[in-house]
Short mmCIF file of N, CA, C and O in Angstrom, two decimals:
data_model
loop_
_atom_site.label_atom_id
_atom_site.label_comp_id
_atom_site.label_asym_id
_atom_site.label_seq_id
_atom_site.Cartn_x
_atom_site.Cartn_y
_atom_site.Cartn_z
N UNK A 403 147.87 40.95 133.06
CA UNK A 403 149.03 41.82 133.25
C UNK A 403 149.88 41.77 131.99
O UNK A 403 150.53 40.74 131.86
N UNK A 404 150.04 42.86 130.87
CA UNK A 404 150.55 43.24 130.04
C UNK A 404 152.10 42.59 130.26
O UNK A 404 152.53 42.78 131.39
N UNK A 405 153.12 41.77 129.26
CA UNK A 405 154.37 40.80 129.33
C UNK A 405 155.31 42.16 128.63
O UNK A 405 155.09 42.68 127.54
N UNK A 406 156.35 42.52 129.56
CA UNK A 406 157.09 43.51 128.23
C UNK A 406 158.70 42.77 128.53
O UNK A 406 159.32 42.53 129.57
N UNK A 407 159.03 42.52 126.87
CA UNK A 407 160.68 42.54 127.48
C UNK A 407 161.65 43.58 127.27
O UNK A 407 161.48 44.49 126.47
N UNK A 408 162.74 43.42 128.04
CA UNK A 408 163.07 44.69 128.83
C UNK A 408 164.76 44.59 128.16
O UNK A 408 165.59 43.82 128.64
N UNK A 409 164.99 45.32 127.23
CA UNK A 409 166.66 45.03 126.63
C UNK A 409 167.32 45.98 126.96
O UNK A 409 167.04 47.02 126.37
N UNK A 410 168.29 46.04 127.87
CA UNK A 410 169.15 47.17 128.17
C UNK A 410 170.79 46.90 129.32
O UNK A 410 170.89 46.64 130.52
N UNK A 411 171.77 47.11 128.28
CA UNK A 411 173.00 46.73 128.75
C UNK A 411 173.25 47.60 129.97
O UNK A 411 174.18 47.20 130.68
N UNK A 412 172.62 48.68 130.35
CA UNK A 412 173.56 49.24 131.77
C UNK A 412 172.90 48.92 132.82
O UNK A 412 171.80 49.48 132.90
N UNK A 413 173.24 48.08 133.84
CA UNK A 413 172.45 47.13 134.56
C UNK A 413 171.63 48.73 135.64
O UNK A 413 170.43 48.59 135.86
N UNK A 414 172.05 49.56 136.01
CA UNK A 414 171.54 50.65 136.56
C UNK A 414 170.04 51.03 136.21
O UNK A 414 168.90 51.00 136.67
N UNK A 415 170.97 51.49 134.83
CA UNK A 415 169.14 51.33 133.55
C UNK A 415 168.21 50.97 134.35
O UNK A 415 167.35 51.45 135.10
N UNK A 416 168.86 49.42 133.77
CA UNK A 416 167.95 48.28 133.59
C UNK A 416 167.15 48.09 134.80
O UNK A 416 165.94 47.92 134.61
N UNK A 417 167.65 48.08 136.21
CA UNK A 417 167.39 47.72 137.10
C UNK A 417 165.89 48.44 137.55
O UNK A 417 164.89 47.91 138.03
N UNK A 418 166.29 50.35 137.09
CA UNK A 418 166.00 51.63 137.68
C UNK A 418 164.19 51.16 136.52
O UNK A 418 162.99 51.17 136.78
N UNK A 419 164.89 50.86 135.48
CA UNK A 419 163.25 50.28 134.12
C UNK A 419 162.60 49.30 134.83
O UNK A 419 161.55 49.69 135.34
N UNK A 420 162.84 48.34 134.98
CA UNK A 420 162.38 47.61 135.69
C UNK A 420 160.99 47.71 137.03
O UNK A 420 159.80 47.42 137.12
N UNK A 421 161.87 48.19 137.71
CA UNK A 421 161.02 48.93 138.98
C UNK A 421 160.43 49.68 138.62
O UNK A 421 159.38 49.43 139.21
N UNK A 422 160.22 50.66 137.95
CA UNK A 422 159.50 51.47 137.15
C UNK A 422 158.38 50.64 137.02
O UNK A 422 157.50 50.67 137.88
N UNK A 423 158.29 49.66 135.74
CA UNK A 423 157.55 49.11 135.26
C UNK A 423 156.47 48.51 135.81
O UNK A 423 155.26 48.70 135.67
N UNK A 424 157.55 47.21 136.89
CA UNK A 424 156.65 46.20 137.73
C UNK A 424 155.63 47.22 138.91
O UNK A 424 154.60 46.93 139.52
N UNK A 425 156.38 48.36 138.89
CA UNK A 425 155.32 49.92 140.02
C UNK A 425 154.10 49.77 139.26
O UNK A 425 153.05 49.63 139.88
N UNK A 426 154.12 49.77 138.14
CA UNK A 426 152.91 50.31 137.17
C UNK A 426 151.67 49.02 136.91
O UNK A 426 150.47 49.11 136.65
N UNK A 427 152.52 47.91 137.09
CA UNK A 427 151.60 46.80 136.89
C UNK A 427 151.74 45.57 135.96
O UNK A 427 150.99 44.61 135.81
N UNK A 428 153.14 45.94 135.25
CA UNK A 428 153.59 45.09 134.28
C UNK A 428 154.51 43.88 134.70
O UNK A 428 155.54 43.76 135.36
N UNK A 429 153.98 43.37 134.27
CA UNK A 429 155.41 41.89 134.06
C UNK A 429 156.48 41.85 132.94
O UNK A 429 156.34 41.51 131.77
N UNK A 430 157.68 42.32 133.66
CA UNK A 430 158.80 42.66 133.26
C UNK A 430 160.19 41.66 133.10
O UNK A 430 160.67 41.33 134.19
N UNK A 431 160.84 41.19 131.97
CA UNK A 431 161.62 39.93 131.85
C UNK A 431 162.47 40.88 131.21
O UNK A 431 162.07 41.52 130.23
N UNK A 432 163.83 41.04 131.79
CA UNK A 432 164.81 42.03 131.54
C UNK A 432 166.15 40.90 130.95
O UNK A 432 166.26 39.68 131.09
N UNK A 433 167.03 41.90 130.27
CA UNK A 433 167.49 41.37 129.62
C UNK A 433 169.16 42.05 129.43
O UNK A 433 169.21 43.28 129.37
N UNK A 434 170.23 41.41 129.35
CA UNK A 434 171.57 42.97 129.44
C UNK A 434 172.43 43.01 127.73
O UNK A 434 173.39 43.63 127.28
N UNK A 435 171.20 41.70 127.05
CA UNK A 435 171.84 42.06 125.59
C UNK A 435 170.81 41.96 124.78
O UNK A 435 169.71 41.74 125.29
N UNK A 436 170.87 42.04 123.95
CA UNK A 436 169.67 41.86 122.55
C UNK A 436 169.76 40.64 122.07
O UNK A 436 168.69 40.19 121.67
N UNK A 437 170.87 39.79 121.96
CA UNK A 437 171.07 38.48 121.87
C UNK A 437 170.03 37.43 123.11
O UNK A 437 169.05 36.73 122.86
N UNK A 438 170.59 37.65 124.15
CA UNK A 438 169.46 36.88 125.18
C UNK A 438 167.97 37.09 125.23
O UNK A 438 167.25 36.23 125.72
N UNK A 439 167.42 38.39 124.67
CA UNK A 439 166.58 39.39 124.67
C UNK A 439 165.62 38.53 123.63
O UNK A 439 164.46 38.18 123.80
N UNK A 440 166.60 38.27 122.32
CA UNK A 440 165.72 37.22 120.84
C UNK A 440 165.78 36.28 121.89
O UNK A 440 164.74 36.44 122.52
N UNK A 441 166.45 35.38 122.41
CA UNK A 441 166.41 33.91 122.46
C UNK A 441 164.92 34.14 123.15
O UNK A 441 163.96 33.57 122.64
N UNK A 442 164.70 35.16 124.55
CA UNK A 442 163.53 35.00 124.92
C UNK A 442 162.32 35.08 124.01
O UNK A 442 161.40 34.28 123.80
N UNK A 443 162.61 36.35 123.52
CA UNK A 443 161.08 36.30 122.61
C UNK A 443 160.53 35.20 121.62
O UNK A 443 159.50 35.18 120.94
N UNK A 444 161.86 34.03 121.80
CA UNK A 444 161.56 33.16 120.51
C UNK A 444 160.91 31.59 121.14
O UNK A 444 160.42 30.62 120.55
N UNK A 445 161.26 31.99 123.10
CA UNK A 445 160.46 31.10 123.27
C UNK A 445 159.18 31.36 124.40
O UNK A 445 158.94 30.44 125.18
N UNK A 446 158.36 32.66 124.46
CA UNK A 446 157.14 33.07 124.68
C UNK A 446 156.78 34.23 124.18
O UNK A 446 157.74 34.99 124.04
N UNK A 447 155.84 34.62 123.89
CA UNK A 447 155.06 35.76 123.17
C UNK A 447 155.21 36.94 124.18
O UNK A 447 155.13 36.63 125.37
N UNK A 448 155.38 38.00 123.93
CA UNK A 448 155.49 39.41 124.81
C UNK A 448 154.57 40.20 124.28
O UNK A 448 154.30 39.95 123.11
N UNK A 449 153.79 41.40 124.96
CA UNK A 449 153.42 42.22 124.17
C UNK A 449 153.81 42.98 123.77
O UNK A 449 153.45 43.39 122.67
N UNK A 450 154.94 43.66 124.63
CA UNK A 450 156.01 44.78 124.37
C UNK A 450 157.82 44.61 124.33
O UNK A 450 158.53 44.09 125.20
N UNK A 451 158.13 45.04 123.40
CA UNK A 451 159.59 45.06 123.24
C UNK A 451 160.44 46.72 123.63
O UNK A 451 160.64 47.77 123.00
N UNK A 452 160.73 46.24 124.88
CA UNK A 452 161.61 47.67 125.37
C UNK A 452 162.89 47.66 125.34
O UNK A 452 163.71 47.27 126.16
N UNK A 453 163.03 48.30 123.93
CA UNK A 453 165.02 48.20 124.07
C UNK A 453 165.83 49.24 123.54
O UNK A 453 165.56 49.99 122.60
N UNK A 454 167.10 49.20 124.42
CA UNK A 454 168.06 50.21 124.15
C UNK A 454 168.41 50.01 122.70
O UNK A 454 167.91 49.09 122.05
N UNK A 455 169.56 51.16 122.03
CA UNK A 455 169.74 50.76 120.35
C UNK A 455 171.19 50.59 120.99
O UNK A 455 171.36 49.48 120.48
N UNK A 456 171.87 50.71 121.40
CA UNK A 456 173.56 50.60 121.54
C UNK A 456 173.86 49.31 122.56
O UNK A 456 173.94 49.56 123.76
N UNK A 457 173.99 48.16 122.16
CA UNK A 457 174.31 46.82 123.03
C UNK A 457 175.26 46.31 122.56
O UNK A 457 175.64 46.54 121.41
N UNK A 458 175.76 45.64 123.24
CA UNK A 458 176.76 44.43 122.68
C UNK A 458 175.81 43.10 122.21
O UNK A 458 174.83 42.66 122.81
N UNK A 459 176.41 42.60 120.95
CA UNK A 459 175.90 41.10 120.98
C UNK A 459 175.30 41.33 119.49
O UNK A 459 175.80 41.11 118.39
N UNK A 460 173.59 42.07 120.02
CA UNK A 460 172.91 42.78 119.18
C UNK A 460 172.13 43.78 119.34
O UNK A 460 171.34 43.79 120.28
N UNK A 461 172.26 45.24 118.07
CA UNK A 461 172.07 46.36 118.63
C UNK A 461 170.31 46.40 118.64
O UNK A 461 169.65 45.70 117.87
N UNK A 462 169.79 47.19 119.49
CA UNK A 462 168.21 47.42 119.32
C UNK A 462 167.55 47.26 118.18
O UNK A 462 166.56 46.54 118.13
N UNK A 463 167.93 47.79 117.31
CA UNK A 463 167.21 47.64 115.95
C UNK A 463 167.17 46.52 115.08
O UNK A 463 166.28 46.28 114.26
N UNK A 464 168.10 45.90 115.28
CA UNK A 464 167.97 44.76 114.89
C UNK A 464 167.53 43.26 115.75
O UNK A 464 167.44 42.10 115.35
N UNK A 465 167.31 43.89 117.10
CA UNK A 465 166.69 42.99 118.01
C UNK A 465 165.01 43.22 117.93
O UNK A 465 164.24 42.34 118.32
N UNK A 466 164.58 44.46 117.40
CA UNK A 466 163.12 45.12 117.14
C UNK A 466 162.67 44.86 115.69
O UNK A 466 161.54 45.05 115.26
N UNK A 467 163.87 44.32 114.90
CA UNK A 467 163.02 43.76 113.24
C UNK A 467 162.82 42.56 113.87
O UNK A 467 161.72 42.35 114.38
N UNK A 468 164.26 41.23 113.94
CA UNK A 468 163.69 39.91 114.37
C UNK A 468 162.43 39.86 115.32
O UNK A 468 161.58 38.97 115.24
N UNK A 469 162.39 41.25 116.52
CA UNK A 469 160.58 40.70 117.74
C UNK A 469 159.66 40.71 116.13
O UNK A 469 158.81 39.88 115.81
N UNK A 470 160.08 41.76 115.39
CA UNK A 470 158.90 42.25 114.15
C UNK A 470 158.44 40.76 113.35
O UNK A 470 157.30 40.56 112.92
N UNK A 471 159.37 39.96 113.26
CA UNK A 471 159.35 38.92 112.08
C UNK A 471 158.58 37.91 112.67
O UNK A 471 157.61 37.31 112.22
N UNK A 472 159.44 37.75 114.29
CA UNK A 472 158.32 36.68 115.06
C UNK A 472 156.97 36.78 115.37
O UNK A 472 156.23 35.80 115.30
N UNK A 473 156.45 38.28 115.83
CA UNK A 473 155.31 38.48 116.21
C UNK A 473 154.74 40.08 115.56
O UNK A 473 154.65 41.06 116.30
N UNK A 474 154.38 40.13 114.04
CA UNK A 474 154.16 41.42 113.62
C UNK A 474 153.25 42.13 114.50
O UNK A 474 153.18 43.32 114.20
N UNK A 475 152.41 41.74 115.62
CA UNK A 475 151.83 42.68 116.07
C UNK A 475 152.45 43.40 117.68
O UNK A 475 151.98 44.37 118.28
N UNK A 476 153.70 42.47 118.11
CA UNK A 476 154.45 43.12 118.90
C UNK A 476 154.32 44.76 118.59
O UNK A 476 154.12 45.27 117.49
N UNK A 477 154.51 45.55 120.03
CA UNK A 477 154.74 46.91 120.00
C UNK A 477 156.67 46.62 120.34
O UNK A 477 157.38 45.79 120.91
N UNK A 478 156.86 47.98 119.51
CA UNK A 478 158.35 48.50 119.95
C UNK A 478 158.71 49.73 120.41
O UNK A 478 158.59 50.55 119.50
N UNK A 479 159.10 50.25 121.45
CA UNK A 479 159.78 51.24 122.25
C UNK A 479 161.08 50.61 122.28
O UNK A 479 161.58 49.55 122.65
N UNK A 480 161.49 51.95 121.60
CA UNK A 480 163.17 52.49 121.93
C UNK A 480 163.13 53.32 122.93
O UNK A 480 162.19 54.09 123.16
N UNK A 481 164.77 53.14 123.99
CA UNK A 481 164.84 53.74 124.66
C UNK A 481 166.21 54.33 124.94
O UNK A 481 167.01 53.75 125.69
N UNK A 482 166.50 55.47 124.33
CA UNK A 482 167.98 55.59 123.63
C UNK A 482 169.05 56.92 123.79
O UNK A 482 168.49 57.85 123.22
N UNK A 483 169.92 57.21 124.14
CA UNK A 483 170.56 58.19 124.00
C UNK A 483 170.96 58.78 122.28
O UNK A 483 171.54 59.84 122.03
N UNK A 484 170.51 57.86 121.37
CA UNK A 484 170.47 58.27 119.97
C UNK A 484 169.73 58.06 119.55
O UNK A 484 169.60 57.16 118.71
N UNK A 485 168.67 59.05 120.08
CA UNK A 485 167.69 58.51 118.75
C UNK A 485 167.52 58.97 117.75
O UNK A 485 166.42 58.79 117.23
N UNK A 486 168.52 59.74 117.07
CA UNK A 486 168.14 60.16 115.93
C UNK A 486 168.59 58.72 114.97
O UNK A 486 168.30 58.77 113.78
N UNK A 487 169.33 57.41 115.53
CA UNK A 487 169.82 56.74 115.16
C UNK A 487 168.19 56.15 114.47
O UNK A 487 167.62 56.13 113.38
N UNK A 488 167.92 55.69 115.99
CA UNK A 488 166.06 55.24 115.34
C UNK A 488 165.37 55.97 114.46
O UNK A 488 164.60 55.37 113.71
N UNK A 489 165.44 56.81 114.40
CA UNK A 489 164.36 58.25 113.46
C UNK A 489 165.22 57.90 112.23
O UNK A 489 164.50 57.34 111.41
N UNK A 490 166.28 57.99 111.86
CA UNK A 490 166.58 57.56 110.73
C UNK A 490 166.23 56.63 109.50
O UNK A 490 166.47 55.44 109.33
N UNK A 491 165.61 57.52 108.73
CA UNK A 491 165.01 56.44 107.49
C UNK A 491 165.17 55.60 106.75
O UNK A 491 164.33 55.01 106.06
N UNK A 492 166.75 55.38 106.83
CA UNK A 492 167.33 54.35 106.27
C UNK A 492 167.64 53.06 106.95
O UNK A 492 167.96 51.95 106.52
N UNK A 493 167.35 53.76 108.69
CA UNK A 493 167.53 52.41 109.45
C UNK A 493 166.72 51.19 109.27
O UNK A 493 165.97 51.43 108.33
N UNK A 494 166.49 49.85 109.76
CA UNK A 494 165.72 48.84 109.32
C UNK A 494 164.88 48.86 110.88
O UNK A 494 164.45 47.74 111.16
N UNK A 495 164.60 49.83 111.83
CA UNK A 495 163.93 50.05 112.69
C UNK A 495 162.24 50.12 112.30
O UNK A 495 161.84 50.95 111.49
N UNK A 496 161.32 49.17 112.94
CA UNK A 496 160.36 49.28 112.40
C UNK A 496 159.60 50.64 112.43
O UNK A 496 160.03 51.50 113.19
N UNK A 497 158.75 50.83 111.85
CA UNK A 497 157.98 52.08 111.00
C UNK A 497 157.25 52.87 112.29
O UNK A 497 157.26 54.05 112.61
N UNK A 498 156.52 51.55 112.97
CA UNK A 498 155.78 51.90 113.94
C UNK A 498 156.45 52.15 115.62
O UNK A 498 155.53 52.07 116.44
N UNK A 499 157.32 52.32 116.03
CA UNK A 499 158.29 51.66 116.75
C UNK A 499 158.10 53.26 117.35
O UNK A 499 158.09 54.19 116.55
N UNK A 500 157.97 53.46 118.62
CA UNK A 500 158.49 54.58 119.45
C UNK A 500 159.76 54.65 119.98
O UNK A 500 160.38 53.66 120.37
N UNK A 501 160.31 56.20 120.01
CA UNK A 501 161.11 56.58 120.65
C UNK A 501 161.53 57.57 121.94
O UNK A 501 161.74 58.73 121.57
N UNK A 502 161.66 57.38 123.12
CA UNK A 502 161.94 58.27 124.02
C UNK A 502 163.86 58.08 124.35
O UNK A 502 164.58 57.10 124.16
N UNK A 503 164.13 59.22 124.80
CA UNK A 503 165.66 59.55 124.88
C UNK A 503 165.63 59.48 126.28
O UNK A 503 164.83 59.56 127.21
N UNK A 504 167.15 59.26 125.98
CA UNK A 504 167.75 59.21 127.77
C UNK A 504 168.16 60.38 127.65
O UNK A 504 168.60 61.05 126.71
N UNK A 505 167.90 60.60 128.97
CA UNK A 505 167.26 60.43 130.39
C UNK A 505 165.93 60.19 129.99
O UNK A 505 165.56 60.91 129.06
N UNK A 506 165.05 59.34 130.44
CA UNK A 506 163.66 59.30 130.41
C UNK A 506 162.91 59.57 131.72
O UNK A 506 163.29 58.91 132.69
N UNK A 507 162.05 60.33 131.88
CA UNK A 507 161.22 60.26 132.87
C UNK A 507 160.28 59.28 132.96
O UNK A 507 159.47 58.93 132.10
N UNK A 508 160.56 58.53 134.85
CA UNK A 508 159.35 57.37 134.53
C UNK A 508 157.55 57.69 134.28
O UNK A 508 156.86 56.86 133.69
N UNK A 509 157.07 58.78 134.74
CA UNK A 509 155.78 59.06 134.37
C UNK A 509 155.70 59.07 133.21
O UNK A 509 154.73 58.50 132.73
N UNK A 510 156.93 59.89 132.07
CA UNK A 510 156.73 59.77 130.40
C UNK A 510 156.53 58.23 129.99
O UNK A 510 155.58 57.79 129.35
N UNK A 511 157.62 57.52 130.48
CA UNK A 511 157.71 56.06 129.95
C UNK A 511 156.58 55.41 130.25
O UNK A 511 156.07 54.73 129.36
N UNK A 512 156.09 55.48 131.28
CA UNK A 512 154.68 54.87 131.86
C UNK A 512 153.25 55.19 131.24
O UNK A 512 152.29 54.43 131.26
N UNK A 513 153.28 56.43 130.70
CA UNK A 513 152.68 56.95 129.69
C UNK A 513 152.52 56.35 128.80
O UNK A 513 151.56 55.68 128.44
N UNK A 514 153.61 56.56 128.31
CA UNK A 514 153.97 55.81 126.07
C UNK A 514 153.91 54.29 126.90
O UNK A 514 154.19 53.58 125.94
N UNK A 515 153.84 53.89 127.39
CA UNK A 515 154.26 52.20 127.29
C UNK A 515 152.50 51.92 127.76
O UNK A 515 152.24 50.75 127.51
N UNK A 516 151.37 52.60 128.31
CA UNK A 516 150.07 52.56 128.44
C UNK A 516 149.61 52.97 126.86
O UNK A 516 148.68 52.30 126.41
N UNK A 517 150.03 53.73 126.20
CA UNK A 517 149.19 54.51 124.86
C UNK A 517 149.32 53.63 124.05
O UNK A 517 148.42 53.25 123.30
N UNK A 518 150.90 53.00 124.12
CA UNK A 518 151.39 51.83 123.08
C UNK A 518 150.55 50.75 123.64
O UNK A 518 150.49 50.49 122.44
N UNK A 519 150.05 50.12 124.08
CA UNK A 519 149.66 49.21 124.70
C UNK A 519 148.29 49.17 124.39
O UNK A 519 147.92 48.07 123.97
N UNK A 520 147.29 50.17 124.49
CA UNK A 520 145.84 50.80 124.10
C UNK A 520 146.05 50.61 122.80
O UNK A 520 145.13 50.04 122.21
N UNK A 521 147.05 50.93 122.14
CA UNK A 521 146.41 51.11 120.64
C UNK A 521 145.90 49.90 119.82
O UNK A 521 145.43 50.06 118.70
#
């Protein structure tokens, strides 16, 4: 069963991602900052990093370089009401890193988080 962690400050989100996820078959370790979000990834391996870009503590992108530094073959999904923030080329968001916008549909997310996962 595929490990994803789950970064997202609006506990609604989070809750609504979640269930989503664990529906689909995943083992899901959620998280309401990017700060608690590193401490986890720094003490077990995930395969997937699912996180919002706008948090308190620390924002997505910089919670998706440090998963990058610990485990370069981690996948990253953003999941964002800005993503042009992520698409931005100057950001330090990794290269390979997907993006879907809020509102997300869970069949889309369930989708990209299977394709990301295959590749």
């Amino acid at each position: 069963m595929p490990k994803i962690l789950l970064a997202e400050d609006d506990n609604d989100m989070r809750r609504f991602l979640v269930k989503a996820l664990e529906n689909a078959g995943f083992q899901v370790s959620s998280h309401d900052n990017g700060m608690s979000a590193y401490q986890r990834l720094r003490e077990e391996p995930f395969e997937m990093l699912l996180t919002d870009i706008v948090m308190p503590e620390m924002d997505g992108i910089e919670l998706a370089r440090r998963a990058s530094e610990l485990d370069p073959d981690i996948k990253i999904m953003f999941i964002t009401g800005f993503a042009a923030v992520a698409l931005n080329s100057d950001s330090e968001a990794p290269k390979n890193a997907k993006v879907l916008s809020k509102p997300v549909h869970l069949r889309e997310l369930v989708s990209e988080v299977n394709k990301m996962l295959a590749a």
